[in-house]
Coordinates of C-alpha atoms in Angstrom, one line a residue:
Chain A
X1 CA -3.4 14.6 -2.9
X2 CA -3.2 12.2 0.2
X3 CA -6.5 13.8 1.2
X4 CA -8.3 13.6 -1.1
X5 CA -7.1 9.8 -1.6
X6 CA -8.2 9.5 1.9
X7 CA -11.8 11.0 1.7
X8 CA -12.5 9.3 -1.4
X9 CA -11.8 5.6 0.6
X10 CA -14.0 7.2 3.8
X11 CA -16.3 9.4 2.1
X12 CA -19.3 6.4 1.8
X13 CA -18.9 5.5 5.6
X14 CA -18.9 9.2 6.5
X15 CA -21.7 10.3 4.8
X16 CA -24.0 7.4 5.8
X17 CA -22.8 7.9 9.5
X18 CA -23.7 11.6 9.3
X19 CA -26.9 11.3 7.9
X20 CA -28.2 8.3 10.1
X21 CA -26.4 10.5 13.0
X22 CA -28.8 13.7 12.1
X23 CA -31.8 11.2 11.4
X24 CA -31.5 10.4 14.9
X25 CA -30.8 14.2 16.2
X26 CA -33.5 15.7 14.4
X27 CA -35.8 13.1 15.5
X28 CA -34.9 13.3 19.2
X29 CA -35.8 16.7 19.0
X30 CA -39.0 16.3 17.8
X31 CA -39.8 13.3 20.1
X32 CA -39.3 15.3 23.5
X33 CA -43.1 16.5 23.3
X34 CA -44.2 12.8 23.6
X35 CA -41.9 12.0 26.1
X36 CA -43.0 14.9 27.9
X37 CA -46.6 13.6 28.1
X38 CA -45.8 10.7 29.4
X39 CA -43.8 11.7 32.0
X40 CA -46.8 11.7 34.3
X41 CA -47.9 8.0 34.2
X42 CA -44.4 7.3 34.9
X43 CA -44.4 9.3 38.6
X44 CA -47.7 7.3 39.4
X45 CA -46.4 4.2 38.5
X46 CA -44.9 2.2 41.8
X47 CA -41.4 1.8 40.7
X48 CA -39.6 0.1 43.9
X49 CA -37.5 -2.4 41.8
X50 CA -33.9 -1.7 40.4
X51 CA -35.5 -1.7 37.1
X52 CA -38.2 1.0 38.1
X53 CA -35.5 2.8 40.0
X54 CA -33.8 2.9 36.8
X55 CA -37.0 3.9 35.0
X56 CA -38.0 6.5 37.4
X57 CA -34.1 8.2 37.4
X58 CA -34.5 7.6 33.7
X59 CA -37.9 9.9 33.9
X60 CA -36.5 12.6 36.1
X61 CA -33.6 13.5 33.6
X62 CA -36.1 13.8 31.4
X63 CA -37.9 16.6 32.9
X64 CA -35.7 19.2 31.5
X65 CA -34.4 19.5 28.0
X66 CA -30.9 19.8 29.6
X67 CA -31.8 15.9 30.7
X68 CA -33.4 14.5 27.9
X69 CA -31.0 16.3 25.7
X70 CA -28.0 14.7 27.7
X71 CA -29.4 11.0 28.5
X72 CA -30.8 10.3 24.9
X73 CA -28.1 11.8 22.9
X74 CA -24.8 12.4 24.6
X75 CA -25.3 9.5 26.9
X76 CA -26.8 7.3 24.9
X77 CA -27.2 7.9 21.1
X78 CA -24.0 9.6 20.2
X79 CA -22.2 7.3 22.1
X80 CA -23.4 3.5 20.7
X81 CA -24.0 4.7 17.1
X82 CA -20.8 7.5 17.1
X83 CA -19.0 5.3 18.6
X84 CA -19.6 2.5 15.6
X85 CA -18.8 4.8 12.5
X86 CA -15.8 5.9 14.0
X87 CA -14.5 3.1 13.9
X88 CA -16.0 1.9 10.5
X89 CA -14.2 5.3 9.4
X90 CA -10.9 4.5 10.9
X91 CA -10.9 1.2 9.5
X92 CA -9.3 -0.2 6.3
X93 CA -5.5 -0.1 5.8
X94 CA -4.0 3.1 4.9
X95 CA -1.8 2.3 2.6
X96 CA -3.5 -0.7 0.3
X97 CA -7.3 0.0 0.1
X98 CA -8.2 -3.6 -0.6
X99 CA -5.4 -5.0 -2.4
X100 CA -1.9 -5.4 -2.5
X101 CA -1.2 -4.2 -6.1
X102 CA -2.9 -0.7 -5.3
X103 CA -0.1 -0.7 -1.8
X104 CA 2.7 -1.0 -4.3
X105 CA 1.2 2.0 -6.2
X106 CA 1.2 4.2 -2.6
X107 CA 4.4 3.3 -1.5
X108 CA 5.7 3.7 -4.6
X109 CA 5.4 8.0 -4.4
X110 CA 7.2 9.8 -2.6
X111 CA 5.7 10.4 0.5
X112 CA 6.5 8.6 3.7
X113 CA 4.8 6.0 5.7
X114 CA 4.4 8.4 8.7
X115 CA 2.6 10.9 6.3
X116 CA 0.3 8.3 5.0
X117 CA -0.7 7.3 8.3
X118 CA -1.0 11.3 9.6
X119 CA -3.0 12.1 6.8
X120 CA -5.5 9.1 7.3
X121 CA -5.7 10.2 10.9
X122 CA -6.1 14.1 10.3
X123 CA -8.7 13.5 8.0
X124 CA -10.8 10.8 10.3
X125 CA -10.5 13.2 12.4
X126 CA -12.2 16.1 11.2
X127 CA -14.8 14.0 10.1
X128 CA -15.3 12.4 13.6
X129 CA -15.4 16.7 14.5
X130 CA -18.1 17.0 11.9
X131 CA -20.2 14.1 14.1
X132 CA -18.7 15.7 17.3
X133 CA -20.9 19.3 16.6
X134 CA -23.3 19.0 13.5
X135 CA -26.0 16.7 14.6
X136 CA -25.8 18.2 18.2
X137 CA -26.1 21.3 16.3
X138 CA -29.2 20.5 14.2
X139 CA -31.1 19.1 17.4
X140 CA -30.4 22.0 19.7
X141 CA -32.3 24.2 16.1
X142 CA -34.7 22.3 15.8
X143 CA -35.6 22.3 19.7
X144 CA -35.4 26.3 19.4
X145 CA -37.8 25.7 16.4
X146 CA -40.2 24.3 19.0
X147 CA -39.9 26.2 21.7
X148 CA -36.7 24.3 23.6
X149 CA -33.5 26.0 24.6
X150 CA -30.2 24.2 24.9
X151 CA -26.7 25.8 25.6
X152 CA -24.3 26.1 22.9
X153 CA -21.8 25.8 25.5
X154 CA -22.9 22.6 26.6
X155 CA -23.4 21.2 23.4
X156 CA -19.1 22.5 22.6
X157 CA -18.7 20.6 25.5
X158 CA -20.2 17.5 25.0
X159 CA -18.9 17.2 21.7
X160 CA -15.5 17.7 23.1
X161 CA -16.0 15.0 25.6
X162 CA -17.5 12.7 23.0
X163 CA -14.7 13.6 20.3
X164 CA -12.1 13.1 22.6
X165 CA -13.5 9.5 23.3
X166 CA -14.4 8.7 19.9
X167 CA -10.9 9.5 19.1
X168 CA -9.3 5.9 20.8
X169 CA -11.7 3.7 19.4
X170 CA -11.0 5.3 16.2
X171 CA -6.8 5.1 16.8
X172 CA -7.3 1.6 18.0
X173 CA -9.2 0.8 14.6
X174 CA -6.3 2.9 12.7
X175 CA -3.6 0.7 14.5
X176 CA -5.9 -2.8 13.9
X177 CA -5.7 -1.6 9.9
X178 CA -1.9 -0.9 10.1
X179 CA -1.6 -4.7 11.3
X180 CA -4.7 -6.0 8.5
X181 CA -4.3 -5.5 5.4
X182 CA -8.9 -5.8 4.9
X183 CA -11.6 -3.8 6.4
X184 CA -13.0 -6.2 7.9
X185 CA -10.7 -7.7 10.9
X186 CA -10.0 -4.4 12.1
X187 CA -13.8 -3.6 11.9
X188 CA -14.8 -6.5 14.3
X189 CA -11.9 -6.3 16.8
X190 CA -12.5 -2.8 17.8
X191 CA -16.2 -2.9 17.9
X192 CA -15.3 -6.0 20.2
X193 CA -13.4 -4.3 22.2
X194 CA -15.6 -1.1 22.2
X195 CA -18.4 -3.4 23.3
X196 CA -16.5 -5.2 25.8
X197 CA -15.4 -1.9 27.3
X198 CA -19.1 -0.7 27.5
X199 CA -20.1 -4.0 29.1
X200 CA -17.5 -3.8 31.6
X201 CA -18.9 -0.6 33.0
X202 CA -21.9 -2.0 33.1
X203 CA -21.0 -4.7 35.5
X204 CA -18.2 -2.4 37.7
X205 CA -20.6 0.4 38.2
X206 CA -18.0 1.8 40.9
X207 CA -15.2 2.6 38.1
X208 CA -17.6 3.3 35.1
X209 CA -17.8 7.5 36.1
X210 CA -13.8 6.8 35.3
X211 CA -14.2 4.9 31.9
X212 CA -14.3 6.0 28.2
X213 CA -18.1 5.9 27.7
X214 CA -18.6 8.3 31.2
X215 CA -15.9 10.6 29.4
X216 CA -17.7 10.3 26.2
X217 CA -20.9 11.6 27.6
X218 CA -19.6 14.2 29.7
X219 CA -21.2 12.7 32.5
X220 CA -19.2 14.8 34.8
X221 CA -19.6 18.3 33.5
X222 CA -23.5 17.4 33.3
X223 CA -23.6 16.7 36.6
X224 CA -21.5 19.1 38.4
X225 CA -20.7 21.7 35.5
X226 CA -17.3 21.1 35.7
X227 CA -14.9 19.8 32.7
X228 CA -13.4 16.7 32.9
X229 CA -10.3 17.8 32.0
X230 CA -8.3 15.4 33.8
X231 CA -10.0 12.7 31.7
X232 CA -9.9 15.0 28.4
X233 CA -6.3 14.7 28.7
X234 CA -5.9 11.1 29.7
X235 CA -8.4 10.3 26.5
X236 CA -6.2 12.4 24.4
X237 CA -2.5 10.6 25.4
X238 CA -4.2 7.8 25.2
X239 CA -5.3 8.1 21.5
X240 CA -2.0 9.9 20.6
X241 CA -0.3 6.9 22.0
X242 CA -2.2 4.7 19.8
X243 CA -1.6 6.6 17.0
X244 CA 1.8 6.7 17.6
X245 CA 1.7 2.7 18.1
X246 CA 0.7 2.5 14.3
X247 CA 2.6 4.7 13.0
X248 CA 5.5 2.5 14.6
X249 CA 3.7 -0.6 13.4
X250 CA 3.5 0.6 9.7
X251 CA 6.7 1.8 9.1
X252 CA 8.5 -1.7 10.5
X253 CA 6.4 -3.3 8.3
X254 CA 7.4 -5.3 4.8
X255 CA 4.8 -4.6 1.9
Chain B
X1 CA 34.4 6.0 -19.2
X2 CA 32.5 4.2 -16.9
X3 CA 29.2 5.5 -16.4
X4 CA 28.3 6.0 -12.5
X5 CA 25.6 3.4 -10.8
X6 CA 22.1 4.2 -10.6
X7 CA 21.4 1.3 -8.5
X8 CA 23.9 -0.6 -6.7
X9 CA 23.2 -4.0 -4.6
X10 CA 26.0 -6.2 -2.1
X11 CA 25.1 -9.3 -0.7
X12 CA 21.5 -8.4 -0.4
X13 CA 19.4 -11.1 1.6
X14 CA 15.6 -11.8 2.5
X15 CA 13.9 -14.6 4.1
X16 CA 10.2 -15.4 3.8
X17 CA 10.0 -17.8 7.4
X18 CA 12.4 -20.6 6.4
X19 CA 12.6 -20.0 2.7
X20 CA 15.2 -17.6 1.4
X21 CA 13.5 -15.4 -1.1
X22 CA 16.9 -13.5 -2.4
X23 CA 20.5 -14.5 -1.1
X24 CA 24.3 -12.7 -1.6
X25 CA 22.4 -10.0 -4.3
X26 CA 25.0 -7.9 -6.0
X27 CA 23.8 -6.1 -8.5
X28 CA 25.1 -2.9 -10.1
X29 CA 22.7 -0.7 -12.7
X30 CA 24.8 1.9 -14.6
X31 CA 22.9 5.4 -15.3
X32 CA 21.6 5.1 -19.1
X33 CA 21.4 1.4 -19.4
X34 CA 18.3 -0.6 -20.0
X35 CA 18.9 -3.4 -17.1
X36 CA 17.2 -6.3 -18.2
X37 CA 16.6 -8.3 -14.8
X38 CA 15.5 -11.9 -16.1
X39 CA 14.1 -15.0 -13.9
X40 CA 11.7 -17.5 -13.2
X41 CA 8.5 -16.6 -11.8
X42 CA 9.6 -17.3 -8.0
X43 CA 13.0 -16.0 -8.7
X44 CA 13.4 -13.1 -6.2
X45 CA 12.7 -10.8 -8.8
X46 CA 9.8 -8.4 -7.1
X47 CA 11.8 -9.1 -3.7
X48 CA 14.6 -7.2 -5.2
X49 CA 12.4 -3.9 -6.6
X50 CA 10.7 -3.9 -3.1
X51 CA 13.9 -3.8 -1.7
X52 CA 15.2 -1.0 -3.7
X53 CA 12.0 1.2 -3.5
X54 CA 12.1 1.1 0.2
X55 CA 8.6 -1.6 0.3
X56 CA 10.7 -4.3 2.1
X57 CA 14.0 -4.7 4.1
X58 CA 16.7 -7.0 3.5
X59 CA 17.5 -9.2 6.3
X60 CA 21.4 -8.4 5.1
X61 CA 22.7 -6.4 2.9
X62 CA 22.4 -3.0 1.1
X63 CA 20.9 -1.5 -1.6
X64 CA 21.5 2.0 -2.3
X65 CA 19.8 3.8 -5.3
X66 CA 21.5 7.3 -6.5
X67 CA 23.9 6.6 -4.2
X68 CA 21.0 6.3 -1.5
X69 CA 20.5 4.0 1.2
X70 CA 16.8 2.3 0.3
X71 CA 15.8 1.1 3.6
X72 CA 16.2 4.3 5.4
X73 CA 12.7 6.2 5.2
X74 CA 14.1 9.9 4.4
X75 CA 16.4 8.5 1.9
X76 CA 13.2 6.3 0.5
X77 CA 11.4 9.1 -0.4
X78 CA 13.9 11.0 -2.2
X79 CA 14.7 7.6 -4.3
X80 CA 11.2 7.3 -4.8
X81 CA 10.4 10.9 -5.8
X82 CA 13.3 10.5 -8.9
X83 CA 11.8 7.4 -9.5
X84 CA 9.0 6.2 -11.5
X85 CA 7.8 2.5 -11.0
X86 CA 4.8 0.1 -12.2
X87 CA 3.9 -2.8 -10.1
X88 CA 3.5 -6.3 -11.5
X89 CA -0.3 -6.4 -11.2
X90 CA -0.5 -2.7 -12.0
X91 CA -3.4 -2.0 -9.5
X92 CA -4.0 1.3 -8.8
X93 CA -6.8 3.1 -7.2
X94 CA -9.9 1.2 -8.9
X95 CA -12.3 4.1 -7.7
X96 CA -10.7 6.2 -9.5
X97 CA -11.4 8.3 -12.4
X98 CA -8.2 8.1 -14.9
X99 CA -8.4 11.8 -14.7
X100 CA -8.1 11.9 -11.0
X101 CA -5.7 9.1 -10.5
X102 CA -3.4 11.8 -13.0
X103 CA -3.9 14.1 -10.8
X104 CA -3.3 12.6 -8.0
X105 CA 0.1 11.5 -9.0
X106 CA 0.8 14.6 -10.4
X107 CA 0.4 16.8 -7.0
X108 CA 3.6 14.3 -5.6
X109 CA 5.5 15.8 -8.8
X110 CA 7.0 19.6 -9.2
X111 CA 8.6 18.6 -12.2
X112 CA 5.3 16.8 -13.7
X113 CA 5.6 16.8 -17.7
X114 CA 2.2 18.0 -18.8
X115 CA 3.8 18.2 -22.4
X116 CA 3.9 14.2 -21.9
X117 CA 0.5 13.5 -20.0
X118 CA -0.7 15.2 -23.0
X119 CA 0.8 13.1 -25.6
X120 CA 0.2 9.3 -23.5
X121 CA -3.5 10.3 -23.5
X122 CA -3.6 10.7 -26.8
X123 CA -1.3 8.0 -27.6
X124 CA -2.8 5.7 -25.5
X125 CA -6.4 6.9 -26.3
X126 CA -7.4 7.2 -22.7
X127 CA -10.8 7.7 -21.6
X128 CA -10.3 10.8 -18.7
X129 CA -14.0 10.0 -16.7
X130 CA -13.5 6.4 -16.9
X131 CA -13.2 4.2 -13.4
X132 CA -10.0 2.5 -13.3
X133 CA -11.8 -0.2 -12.6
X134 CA -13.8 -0.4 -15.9
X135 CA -10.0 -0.5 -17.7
X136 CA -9.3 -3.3 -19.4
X137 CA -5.9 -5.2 -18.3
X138 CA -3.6 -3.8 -21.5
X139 CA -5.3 0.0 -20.9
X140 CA -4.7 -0.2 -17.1
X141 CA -1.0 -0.8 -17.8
X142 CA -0.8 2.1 -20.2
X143 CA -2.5 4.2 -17.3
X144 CA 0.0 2.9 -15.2
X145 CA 3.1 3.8 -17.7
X146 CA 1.8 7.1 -18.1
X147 CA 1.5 7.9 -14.6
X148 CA 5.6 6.3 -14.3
X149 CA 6.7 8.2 -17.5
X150 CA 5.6 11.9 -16.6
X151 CA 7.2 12.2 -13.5
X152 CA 10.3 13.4 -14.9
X153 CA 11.9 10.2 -13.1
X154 CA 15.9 9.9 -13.1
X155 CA 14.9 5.5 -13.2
X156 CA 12.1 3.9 -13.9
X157 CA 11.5 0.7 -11.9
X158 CA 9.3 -2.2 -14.4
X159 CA 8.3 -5.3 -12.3
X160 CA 7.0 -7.3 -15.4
X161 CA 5.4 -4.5 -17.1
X162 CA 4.1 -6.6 -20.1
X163 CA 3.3 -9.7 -17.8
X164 CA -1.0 -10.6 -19.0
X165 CA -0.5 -8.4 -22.0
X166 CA -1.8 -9.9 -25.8
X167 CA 1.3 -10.1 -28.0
X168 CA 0.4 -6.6 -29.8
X169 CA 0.1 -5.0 -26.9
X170 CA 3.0 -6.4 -25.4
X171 CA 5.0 -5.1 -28.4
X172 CA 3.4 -1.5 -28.2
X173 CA 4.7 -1.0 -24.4
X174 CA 8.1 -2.3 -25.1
X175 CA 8.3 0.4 -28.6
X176 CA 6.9 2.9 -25.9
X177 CA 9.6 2.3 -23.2
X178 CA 12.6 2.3 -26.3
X179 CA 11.1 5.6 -27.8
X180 CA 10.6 7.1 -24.4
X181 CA 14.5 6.1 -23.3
X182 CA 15.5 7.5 -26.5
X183 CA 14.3 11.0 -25.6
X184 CA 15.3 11.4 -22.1
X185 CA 18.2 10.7 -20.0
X186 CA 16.9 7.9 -17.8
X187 CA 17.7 4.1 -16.0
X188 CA 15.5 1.5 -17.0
X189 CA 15.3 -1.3 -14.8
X190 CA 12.6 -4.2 -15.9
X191 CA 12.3 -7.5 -14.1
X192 CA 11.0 -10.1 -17.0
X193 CA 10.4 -14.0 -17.3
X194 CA 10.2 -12.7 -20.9
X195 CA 13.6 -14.1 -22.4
X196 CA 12.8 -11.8 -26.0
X197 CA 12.0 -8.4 -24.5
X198 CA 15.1 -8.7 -22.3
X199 CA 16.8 -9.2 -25.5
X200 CA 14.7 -7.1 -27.5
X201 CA 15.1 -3.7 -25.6
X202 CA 18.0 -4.9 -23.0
X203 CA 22.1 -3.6 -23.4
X204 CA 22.4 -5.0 -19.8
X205 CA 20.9 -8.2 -18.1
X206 CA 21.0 -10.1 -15.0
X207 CA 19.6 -13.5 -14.5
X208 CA 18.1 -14.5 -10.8
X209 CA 17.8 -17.8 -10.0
X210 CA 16.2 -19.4 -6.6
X211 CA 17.4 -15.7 -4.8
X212 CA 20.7 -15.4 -6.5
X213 CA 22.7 -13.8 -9.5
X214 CA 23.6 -16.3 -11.7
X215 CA 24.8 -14.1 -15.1
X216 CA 24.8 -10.3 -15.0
X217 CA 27.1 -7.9 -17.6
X218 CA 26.2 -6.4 -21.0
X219 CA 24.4 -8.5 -23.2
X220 CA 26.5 -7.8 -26.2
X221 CA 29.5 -8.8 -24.1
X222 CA 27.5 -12.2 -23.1
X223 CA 27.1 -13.2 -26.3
X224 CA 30.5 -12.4 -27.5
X225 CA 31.6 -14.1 -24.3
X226 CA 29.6 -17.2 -24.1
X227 CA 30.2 -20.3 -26.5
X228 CA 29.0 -23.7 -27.4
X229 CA 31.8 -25.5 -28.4
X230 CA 30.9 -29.2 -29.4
X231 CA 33.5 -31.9 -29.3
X232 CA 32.7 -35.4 -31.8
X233 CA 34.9 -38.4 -31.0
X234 CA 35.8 -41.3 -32.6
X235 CA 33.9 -43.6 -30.4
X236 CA 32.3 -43.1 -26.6
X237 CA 33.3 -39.4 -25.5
X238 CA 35.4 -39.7 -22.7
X239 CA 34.1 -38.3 -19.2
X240 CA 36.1 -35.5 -18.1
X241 CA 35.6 -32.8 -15.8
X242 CA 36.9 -29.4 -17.6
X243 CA 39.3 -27.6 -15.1
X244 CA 39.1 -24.5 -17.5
X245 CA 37.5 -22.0 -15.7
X246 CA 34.2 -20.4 -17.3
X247 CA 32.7 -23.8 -18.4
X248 CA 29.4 -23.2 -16.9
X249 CA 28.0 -27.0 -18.3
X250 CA 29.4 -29.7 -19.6
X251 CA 26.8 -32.8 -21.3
X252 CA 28.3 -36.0 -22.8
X253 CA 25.9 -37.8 -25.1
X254 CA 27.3 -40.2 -27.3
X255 CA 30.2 -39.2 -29.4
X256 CA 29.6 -35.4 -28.5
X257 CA 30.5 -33.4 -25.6
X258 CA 28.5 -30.3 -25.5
X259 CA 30.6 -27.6 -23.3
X260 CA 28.8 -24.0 -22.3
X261 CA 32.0 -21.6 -21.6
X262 CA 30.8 -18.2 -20.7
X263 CA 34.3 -17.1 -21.1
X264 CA 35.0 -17.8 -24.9
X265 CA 36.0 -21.1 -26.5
X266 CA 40.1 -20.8 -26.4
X267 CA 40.7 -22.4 -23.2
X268 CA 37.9 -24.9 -23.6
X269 CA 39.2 -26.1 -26.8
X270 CA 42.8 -25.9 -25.6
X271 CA 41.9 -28.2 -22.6
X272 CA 40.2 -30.8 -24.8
X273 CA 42.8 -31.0 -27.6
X274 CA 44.4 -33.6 -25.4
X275 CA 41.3 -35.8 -25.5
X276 CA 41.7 -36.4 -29.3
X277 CA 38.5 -35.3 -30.4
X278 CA 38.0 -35.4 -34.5
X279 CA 35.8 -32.6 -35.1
X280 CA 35.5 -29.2 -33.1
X281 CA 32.5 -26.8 -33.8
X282 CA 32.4 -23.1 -32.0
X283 CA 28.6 -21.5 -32.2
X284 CA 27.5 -18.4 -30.8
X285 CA 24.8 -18.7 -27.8
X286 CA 21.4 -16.3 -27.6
X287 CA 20.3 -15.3 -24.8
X288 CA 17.7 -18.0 -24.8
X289 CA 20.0 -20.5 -24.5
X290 CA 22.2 -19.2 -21.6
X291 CA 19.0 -18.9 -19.5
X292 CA 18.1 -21.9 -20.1
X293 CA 21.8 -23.1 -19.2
X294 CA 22.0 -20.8 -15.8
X295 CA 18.6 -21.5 -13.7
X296 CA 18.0 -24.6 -12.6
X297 CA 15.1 -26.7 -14.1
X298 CA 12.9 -28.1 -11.4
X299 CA 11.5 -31.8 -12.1

């Protein structure tokens, strides 16, 4: 029912996402032995600049899969390109799918606004789950295939971090398409705001470890081991909030 | 006996920014009519069903449908799950399959009437793996009808459901609806700016105008109601405003007052006797011509 109304508006985004998201897993995997080689020209190199400081701390994660693994796919990767189809997924009205007519014809059975919007939101959800773990997944087999080991445990945690995240840009694009009745308003002002957010912890290093984008990559837990479950939880009543803000917004609302 | 009210309207009121889309809407739909609800394009027609189906608020008012309150969401969806309805443009999901968009609809409805599905396809000849989108206009209304009819719905909700149609088409739904009413113990309420379907398929109407009833009742009691009565004089007619209450216009042209009463022609006729007129004629009004009486012409 509702699902499957739902998958069949996000399916196209999802699958595109998830393949271009494995693309770039699978290929990450198979890239380390390059990287690997040149890791030597980069210690030789005199790298007393911020950019060759950058470079050089850039080289040392690199050393171990554990680094590569975390600075070119849960740090970097995941997060940009992730962070994009989530929110193309969780854009697009609920409720009218383009036009106005077709909004008559949801709100006309007999299921409630609240639902519509829970069942949008479940089903983004998963899918954003499926990006969370899969790709991960396929690198981490595909680095066994040649020889690499990565945890399983931290990949389940990384895809946490990243999932829990994901999950406000996606809300925020979820509440943007309660208020726009297109895909493409809601689209623009939450990759905006995603990029604006990134941006921002690019110029106040100090609070970045504190922002979305550190929880995202798990920064913490890759660092120190532990789980950031402080900011797990804030990420989580944050995205529930915003949920919660458009579910408000859609039900005040005149069709 | 008087039947109980399916839908029932008081003083029902929206604004659009300054301009008052419906204002003081009282409507009331008895269970088994077929409520013809007649107006301009513009009128406040849609306004209304949105109103009732829990789409839109009113600003003041209420609407209740089977004894429901329409703008509270719990009560919306149990109006809306003994309801079926089909939207003016009768968009629907256009990526679609018919076949899926049935069952879709279907999975919101226990008491889903295969035995009917069954029959509209057929009737209606329509193609199960074709895209909604690839329907013409006529076949995307019969989709729609279909997916209205089976629900086993108490009232069915039309907002214009032959507006775009050709003529034979047009025709075919309105035969469809009749036949279908005939067989089951349903409402039918149908917005048109169709005066001859209303009067075709309609034993109760009520005419909008600019956001407010202007005529409502049965229609066989409007036109047994509602006279012409013509008065010829000798020379100029005289102008007089008619105290009698009813007269709903009055047009002197010549030697001939032409007097629209919509509450027979006794009182009108007595009133006048005084002015002396030398001829009296009494005609019977269509439905046609008490529209065209009631809403205001712009220009």
């Amino acid at each position: 029912m509702l699902w499957h109304k739902t998958w069949r508006e996000t399916q196209l985004r999802f699958y595109i996402g998830f393949i271009l998201l494995v693309l770039l897993a699978g290929g990450g995997a198979l890239e380390y032995p390059q990287i690997v080689k040149l890791l030597p020209a980069v210690s030789g190199a005199d790298l007393t600049s911020e950019l060759g400081r950058r470079i050089k701390e850039a080289a040392e994660l690199q050393r171990t899969f554990r680094g590569y693994v975390w600075s070119q796919w849960f740090r970097q990767n995941l997060p940009q390109l992730g962070t994009l189809f989530a929110i193309l997924i969780g854009s697009g009205s609920p409720i009218t799918h383009g036009s106005r007519g077709a909004a008559l014809f949801t709100l006309s059975l007999p299921a409630s606004r609240t639902r519509l919007v829970a069942v949008r939101g479940a089903v983004g959800l998963v899918q954003l789950i499926v990006f969370a773990f899969v790709p991960s997944l396929v690198l981490v087999v595909m680095a066994r295939g040649m020889g690499e080991a990565y945890s399983v445990v931290d990949l389940l945690i990384h895809g946490l971090c990243w999932f829990v995240g994901v999950s406000v840009f996606f809300a925020l694009a979820l509440l943007l398409s309660t208020m726009f009745d297109d895909l493409l308003r809601p689209l623009l002002v939450a990759c905006a705001i995603a990029v604006v957010v990134g941006l921002s912890s690019l110029v106040f290093e100090g609070v970045a470890r504190y922002g979305i984008y550190a929880l995202m990559s798990g920064e913490t837990y890759f660092r120190t081991g532990a789980v950031p479950w402080v900011g797990l939880l804030a990420g989580a009543a944050l995205s529930s909030a915003i949920f919660y803000a458009a579910v408000v917004n859609i039900s005040a609302r005149d069709f | 006996m008087t039947e109980p009210l399916v839908i029932e309207t008081a003083g029902l009121r929206k604004q659009y920014g300054v301009r008052e889309a419906i204002r003081n809407v009282n409507l009331g739909v008895p269970a088994g009519s077929i409520y013809g609800f007649l107006g301009r394009n513009g009128a406040g027609k849609t306004t209304t069903i949105k109103i009732l189906l829990g789409m839109m608020r009113p600003d003041a008012g209420s609407a209740r449908v089977f004894g429901l309150p329409s703008e509270m969401p719990t009560s919306s969806v149990d109006i809306r799950r003994r309801t079926g309805f089909v939207s003016e443009d009768k968009d629907l999901y256009d990526y679609m399959t018919v076949g899926e968009i049935v069952r879709f609809t279907a999975g919101f409805y226990p008491r889903w009437r295969a035995d009917l599905e069954d029959r509209y396809l057929r009737k209606f000849e329509l193609p199960l793996d074709r895209r909604v989108r690839e329907l013409s206009r006529g076949t995307r209304t019969k989709l729609a009808l279909l997916l209205a009819l089976c629900r086993s719905a108490e009232l069915l909700i039309l907002d214009e459901p032959t507006s775009g149609l050709d003529p034979a088409v047009s025709e075919e739904v309105l035969q469809l609806l009749v036949s279908h009413v005939a067989g089951e113990q349903l409402t039918v309420f149908f917005s048109s700016h169709q005066i001859s379907e209303v009067d075709q398929i309609a034993d109760r109407v009520a005419i909008i105008d600019q956001g407010r009833i202007v005529v409502a009742g049965e229609l066989e009691e409007l036109r047994a109601s509602y006279r012409r009565i013509q008065f010829v004089f000798d020379g100029e007619a005289p102008d007089v405003v008619f105290r009698t209450p009813g007269v709903v216009r009055a047009h002197r042209n010549g030697r001939v007052i032409t007097v629209l009463s919509s509450a027979g022609s006794e009182h009108v006729v007595h009133e006048a006797r005084a002015l002396k007129p030398v001829a009296v004629d009494v005609l019977p009004v269509t439905l046609k011509e008490i529209f065209l009486e009631t809403v205001t012409v712009e220009g």
